Amino acid sequence: MNFAGTMLILMGLLLLSGTTKLIMAEESSQATVTAHCLSWRLNVEANNLRHWKVVPEECIEYVGTYMLNGDYERDLAAVIEQAVIYARQFSPGEDDGRDAWVLDVDETALSNLEYYKTRKFGGELFNQDAFNSWVFSGNSPALTATLELYQQLIKLGFRVFFITGRDESQREITQDNLISQGFTKWDGLILRSESDHGDSAVVFKSRKREELIKKGYRIWGNGGDQWSDVIGNSVGARVFKLPNPMYFIS
């Protein structure tokens, strides 16, 4: 082999080495971002990270992947499985009809993932008007795992109450949407009335649970995707926090 040929081979090897290093650097950088976003999501779910407005820009792709690749469904199913196991310890159908279970609506009974796909999975600031338009479309599908829990609760004889931050003006469409997705029976669908406006979710939902207890109901289970669903007063004997890294409601 002549000198020119040798130099071409050497140059090729150098270019290959440089490309390999660039690929490795990019992979390392992506792994760092993924690790950072995993820690961010963990802190969100543990309620260590609060009052955030949007998903960090560097984590939008991560959250989108989490929501769509099956991880979200698996995490949700794991929570619901524990709720079902717990619920089966009771025989409320043989009691006085006052054994209750509370469920949230959005991202608990019904999914708004199709809406949040258009909002960078929470990477854009919340737009109340746009979300209201989505709600009034009545197209929110059931979260399958929660529907299975609901069916078990009804079969066991629990009194199911939905407590949602949706406005009273959305009662009819919310009711129709729930029924169309298989949630056909409940003892209460509680929405925000005009007098509830201005209260935080924690204050509003605590007050509504307290009202149920004053009526003689025993809240054995309480499930929601926000910490504001499951903290405060009269939360119930046991709470089940469902995953949701797309938005935060205080």
mmCIF file of N, CA, C and O in Angstrom, residues 74 129 144 160:
data_model
loop_
_atom_site.group_PDB
_atom_site.id
_atom_site.type_symbol
_atom_site.label_atom_id
_atom_site.label_comp_id
_atom_site.label_asym_id
_atom_site.label_seq_id
_atom_site.Cartn_x
_atom_site.Cartn_y
_atom_site.Cartn_z
ATOM 1 N N ARG A 74 -49.152 1.173 33.165
ATOM 2 C CA ARG A 74 -48.673 0.186 34.140
ATOM 3 C C ARG A 74 -48.653 0.768 35.549
ATOM 4 O O ARG A 74 -49.043 0.094 36.512
ATOM 5 N N ASP A 129 -60.117 28.254 28.871
ATOM 6 C CA ASP A 129 -61.106 28.263 27.785
ATOM 7 C C ASP A 129 -60.926 27.063 26.864
ATOM 8 O O ASP A 129 -61.918 26.427 26.459
ATOM 9 N N THR A 144 -59.265 2.782 31.857
ATOM 10 C CA THR A 144 -59.736 1.400 31.982
ATOM 11 C C THR A 144 -59.543 0.837 33.381
ATOM 12 O O THR A 144 -60.439 0.178 33.932
ATOM 13 N N VAL A 160 -70.624 5.256 45.725
ATOM 14 C CA VAL A 160 -69.565 5.976 45.007
ATOM 15 C C VAL A 160 -69.956 7.437 44.831
ATOM 16 O O VAL A 160 -71.075 7.750 44.392
#
